[in-house]
mmCIF file of C-alpha atoms and ligand atoms in Angstrom:
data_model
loop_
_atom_site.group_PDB
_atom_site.id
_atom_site.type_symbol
_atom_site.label_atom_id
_atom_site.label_comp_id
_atom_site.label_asym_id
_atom_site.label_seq_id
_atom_site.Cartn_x
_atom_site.Cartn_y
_atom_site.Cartn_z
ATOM 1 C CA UNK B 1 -97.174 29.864 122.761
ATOM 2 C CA UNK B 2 -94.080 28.500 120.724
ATOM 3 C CA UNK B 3 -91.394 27.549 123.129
ATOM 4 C CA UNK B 4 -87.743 25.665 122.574
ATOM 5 C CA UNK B 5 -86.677 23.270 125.161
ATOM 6 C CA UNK B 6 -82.864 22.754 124.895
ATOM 7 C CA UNK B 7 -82.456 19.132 126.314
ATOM 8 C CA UNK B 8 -78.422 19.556 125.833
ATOM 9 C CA UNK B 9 -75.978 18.629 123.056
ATOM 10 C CA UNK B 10 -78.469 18.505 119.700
ATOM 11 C CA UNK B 11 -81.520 17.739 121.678
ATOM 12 C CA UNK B 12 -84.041 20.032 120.978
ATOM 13 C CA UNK B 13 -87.941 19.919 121.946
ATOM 14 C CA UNK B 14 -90.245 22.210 120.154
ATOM 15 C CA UNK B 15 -93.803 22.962 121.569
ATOM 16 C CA UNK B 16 -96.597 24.605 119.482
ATOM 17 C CA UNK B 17 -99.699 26.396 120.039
ATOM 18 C CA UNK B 18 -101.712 23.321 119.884
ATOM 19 C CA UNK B 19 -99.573 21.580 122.613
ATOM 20 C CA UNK B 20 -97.298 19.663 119.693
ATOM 21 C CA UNK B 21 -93.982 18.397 120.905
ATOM 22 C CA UNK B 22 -91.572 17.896 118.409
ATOM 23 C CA UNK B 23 -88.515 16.447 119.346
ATOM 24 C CA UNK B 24 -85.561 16.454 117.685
ATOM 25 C CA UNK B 25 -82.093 14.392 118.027
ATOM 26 C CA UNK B 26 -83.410 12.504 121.590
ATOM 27 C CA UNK B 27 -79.938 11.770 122.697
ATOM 28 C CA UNK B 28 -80.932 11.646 126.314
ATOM 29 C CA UNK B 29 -79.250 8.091 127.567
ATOM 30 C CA UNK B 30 -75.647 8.327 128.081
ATOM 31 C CA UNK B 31 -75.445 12.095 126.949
ATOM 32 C CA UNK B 32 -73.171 14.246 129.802
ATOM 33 C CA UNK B 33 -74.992 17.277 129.281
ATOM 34 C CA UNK B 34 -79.054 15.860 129.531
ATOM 35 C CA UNK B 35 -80.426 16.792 132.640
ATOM 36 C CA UNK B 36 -83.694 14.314 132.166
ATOM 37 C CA UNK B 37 -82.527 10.741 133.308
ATOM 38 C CA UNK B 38 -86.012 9.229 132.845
ATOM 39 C CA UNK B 39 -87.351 9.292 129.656
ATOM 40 C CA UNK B 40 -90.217 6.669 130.009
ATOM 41 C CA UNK B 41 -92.909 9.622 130.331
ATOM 42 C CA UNK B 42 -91.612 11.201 126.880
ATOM 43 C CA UNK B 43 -94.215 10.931 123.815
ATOM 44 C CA UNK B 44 -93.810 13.514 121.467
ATOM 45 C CA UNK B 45 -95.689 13.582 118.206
ATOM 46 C CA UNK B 46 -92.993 13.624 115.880
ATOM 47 C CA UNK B 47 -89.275 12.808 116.006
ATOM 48 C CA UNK B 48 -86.985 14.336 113.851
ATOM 49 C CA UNK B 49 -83.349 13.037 113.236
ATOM 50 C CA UNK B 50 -81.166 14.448 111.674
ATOM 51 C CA UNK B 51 -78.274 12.185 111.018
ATOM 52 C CA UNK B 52 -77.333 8.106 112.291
ATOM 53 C CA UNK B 53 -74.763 9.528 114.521
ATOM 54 C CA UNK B 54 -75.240 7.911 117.858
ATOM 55 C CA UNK B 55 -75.508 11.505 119.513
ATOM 56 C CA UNK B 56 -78.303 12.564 117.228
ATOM 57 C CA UNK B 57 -80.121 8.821 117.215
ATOM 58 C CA UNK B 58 -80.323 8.630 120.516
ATOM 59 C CA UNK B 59 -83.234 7.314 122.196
ATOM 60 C CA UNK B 60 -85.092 8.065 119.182
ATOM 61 C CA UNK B 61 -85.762 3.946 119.216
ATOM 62 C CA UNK B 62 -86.906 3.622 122.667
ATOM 63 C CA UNK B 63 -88.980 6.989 122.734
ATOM 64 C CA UNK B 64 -90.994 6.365 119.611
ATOM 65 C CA UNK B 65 -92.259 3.060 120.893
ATOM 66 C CA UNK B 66 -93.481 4.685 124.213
ATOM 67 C CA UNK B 67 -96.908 6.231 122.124
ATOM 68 C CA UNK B 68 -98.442 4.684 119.460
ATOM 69 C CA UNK B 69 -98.862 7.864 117.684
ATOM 70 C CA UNK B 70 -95.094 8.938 117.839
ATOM 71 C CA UNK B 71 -93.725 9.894 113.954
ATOM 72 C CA UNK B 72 -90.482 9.865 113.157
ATOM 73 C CA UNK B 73 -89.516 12.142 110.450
ATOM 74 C CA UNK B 74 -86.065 11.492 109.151
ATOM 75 C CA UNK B 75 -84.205 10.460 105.854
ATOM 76 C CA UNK B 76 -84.733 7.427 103.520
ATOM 77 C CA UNK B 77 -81.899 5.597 104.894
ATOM 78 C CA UNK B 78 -82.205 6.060 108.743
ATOM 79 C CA UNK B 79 -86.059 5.864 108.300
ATOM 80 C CA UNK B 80 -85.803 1.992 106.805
ATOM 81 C CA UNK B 81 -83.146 1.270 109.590
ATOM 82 C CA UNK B 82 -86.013 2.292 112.175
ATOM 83 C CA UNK B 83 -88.835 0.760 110.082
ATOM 84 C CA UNK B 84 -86.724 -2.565 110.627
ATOM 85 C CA UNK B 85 -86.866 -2.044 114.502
ATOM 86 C CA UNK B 86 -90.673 -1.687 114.419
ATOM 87 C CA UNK B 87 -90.965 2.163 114.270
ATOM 88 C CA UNK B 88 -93.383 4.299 112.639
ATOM 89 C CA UNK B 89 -91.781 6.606 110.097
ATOM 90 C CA UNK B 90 -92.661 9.097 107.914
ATOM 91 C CA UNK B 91 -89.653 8.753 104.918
ATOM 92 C CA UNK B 92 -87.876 11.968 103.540
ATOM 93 C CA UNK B 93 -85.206 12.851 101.913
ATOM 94 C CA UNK B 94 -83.129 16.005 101.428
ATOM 95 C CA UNK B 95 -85.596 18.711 99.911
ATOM 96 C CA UNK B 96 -88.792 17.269 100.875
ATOM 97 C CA UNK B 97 -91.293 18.024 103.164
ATOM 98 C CA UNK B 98 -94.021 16.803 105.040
ATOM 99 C CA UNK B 99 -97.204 18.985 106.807
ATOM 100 C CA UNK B 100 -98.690 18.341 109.505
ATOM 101 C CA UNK B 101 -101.682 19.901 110.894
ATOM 102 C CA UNK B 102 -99.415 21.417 113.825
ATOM 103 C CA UNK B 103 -96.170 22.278 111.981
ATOM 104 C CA UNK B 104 -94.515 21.982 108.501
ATOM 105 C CA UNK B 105 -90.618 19.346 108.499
ATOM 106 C CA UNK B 106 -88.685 20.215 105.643
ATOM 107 C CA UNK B 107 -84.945 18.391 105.387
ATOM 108 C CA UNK B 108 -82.251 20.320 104.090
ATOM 109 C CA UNK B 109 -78.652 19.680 103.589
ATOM 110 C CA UNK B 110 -75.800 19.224 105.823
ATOM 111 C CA UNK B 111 -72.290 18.892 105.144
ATOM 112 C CA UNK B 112 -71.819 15.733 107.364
ATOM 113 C CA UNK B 113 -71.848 12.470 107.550
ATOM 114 C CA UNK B 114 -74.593 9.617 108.651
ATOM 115 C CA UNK B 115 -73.320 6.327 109.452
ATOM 116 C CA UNK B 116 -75.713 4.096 111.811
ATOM 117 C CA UNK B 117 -74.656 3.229 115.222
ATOM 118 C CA UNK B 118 -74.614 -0.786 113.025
ATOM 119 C CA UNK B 119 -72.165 1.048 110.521
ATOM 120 C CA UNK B 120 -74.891 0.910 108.450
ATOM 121 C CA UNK B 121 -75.248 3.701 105.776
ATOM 122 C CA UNK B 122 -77.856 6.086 107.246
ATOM 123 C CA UNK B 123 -77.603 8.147 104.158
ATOM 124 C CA UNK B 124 -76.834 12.331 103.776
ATOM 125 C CA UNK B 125 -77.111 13.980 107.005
ATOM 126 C CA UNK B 126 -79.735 17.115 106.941
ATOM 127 C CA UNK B 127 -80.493 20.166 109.219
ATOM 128 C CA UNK B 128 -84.306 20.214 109.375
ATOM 129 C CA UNK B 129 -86.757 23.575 108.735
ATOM 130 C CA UNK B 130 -89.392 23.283 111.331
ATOM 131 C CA UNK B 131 -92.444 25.958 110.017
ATOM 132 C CA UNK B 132 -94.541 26.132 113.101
ATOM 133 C CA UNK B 133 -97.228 29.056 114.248
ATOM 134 C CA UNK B 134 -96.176 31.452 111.770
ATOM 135 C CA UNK B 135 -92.641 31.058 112.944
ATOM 136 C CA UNK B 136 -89.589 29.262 111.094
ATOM 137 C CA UNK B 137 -86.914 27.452 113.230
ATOM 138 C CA UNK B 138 -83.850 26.262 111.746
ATOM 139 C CA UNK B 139 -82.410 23.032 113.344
ATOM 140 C CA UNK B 140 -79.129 22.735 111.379
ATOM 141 C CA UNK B 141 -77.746 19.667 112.767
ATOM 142 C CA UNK B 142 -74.579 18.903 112.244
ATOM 143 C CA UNK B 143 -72.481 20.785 109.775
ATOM 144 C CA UNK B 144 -69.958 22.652 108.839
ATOM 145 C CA UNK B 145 -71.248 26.467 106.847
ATOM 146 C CA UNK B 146 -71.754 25.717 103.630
ATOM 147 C CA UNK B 147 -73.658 28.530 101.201
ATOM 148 C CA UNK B 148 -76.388 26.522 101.633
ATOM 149 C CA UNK B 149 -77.506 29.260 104.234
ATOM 150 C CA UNK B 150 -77.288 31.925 101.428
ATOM 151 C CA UNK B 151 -80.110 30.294 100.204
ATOM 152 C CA UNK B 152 -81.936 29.701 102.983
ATOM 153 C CA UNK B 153 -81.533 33.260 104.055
ATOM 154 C CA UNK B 154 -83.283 34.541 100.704
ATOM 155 C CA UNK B 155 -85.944 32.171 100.993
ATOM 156 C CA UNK B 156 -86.871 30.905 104.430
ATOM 157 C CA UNK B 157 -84.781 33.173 106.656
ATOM 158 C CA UNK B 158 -85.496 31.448 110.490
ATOM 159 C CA UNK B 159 -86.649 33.510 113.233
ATOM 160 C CA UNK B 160 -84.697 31.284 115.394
ATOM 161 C CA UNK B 161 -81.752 28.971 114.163
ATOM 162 C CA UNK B 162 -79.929 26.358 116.670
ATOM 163 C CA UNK B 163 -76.643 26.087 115.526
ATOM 164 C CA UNK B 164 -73.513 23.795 116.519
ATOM 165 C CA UNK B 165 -70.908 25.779 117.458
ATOM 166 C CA UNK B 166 -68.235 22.971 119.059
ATOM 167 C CA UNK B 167 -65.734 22.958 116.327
ATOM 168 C CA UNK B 168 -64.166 19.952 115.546
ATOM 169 C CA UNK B 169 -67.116 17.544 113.894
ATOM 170 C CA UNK B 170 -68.840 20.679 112.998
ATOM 171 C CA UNK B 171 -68.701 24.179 112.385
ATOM 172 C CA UNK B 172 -67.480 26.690 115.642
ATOM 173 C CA UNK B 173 -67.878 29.911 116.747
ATOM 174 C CA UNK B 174 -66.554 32.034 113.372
ATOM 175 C CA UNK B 175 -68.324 29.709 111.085
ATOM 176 C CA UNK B 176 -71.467 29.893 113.078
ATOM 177 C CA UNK B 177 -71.581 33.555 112.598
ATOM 178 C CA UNK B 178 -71.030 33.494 109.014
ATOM 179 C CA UNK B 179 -73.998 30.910 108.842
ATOM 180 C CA UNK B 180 -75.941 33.292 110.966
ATOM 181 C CA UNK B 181 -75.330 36.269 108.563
ATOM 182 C CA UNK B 182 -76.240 34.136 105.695
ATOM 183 C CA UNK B 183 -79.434 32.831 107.392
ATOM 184 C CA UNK B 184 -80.881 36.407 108.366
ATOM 185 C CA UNK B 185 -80.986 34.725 111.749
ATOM 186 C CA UNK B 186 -82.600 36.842 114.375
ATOM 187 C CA UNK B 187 -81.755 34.356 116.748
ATOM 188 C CA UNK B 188 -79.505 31.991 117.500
ATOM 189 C CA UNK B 189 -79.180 29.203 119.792
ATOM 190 C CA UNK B 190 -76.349 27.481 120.175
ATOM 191 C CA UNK B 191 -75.740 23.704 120.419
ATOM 192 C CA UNK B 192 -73.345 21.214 120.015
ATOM 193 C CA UNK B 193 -70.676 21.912 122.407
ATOM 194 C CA UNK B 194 -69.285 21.652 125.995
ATOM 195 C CA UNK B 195 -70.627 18.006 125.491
ATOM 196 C CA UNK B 196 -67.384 16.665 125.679
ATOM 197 C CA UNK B 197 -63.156 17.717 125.609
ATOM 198 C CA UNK B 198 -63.243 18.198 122.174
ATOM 199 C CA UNK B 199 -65.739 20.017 121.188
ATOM 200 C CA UNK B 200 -65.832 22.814 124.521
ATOM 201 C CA UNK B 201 -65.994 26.251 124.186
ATOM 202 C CA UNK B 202 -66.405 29.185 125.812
ATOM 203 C CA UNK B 203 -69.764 31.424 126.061
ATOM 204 C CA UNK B 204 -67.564 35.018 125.302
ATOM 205 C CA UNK B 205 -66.285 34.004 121.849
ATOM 206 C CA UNK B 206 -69.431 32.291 120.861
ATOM 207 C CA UNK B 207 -71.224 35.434 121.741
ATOM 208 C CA UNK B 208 -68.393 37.679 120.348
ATOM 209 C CA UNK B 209 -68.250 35.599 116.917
ATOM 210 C CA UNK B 210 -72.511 35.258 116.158
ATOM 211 C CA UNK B 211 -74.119 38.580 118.056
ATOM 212 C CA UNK B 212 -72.569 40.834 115.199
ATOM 213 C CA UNK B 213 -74.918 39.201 113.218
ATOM 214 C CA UNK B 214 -78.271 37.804 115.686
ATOM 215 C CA UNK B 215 -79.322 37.888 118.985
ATOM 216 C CA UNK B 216 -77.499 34.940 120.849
ATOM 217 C CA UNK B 217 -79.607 32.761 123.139
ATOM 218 C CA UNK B 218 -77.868 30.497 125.573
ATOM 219 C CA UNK B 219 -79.767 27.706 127.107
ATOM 220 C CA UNK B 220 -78.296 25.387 129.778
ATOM 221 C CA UNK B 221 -79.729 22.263 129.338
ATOM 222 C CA UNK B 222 -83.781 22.040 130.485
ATOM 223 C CA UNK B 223 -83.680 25.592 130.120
ATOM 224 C CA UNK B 224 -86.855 26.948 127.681
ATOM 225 C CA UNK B 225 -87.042 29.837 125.100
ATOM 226 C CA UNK B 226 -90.510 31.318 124.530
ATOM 227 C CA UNK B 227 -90.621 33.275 120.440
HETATM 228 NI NI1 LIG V 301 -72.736 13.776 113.763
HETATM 229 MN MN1 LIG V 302 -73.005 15.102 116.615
#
């Protein structure tokens, strides 16, 4: 069974067939919309960030250091940054991919920025291809729609994408449903909004803006979608 946890805001856990947890943006601590509070019993296999954006970084730190065999897959820039705080990282870049025997991580652009929570330079910000049990699953992190999707649509179109819809720092409702179109989505989960003032929105023209295009999957935070 494949399943999708949305942990609320970007924070996304993905469980495989072999009992892999992949977790991806762990912004748990100090995030409104996180329903888990204690995240000392988390130890997921692999880590994926996205971006250095506090809200995407997260816990990522604390987390990864909670099981010695905790990856964290994530761009050159933000991987040295973590490598410096004693974490075990597996160094991408934008393009590149790295198998596992439970699941395939490929980084792909974002139009975004990266800066570390230091103001460090944590490098291009990516959305992340997760190829797990015969399924794709797009995690685009944060970005605005770029044709980028055209491409992913011919090539690696995602039976589920999770998209930020919030407007503002990203893309919002329209844009998301362009991106879906472009994709060849089936399904889309949205992310990235009600988190705070400026980036709410309302469920009616999310759904009226993306289901044109692909099935759209609201998740309250803890709440779990089986593919
Ligand atoms: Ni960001
Ligand atoms: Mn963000």
């Amino acid at each position: 069974m494949t399943k999708i946890i949305f942990n609320g805001h970007a924070n996304v856990s993905i469980f495989g067939n072999s009992g892999c947890h992949i977790l991806i943006d762990p912004f748990f601590t100090g995030n409104p919309s996180a329903k888990i509070k204690d995240i000392s019993s988390i130890t997921p296999d692999v880590i994926i960030v996205t971006h250095g954006h506090s809200d995407h970084i997260g816990d990522t730190i604390k987390i990864s250091k909670q099981s010695k065999s905790t990856i964290v897959v994530t761009n050159f820039e933000i991987a040295n940054y973590l490598e410096r705080q004693g974490v075990k990282v597996h160094k991408l870049h934008i393009g590149g991919e790295v198998k596992f025997p439970y699941a395939t991580i490929k980084l792909i652009p974002a139009i975004h920025g990266s800066t570390l929570p230091d103001g460090s330079n944590g490098g291009v910000a990516a959305g992340a291809l997760v190829f797990i049990d015969g399924k794709v699953i797009f995690h685009a992190g944060d970005t605005a729609l770029t044709r980028e999707f055209r491409t992913l649509g011919e090539f690696y179109p995602p039976d589920v994408a999770i998209m930020p819809v919030g407007d503002t720092f990203t893309m919002g409702p329209k844009d998301a449903g362009i991106a879906a179109k472009w994709l060849g989505a089936k399904k889309v989960i949205p992310m990235h909004y009600n988190t705070w003032q400026p980036i709410e929105q309302n469920d009616a023209f999310i759904r009226e803006n993306i289901s044109k295009y692909a099935e759209v999957i609201f998740l309250k935070p803890g709440e779990e979608y089986i593919l």
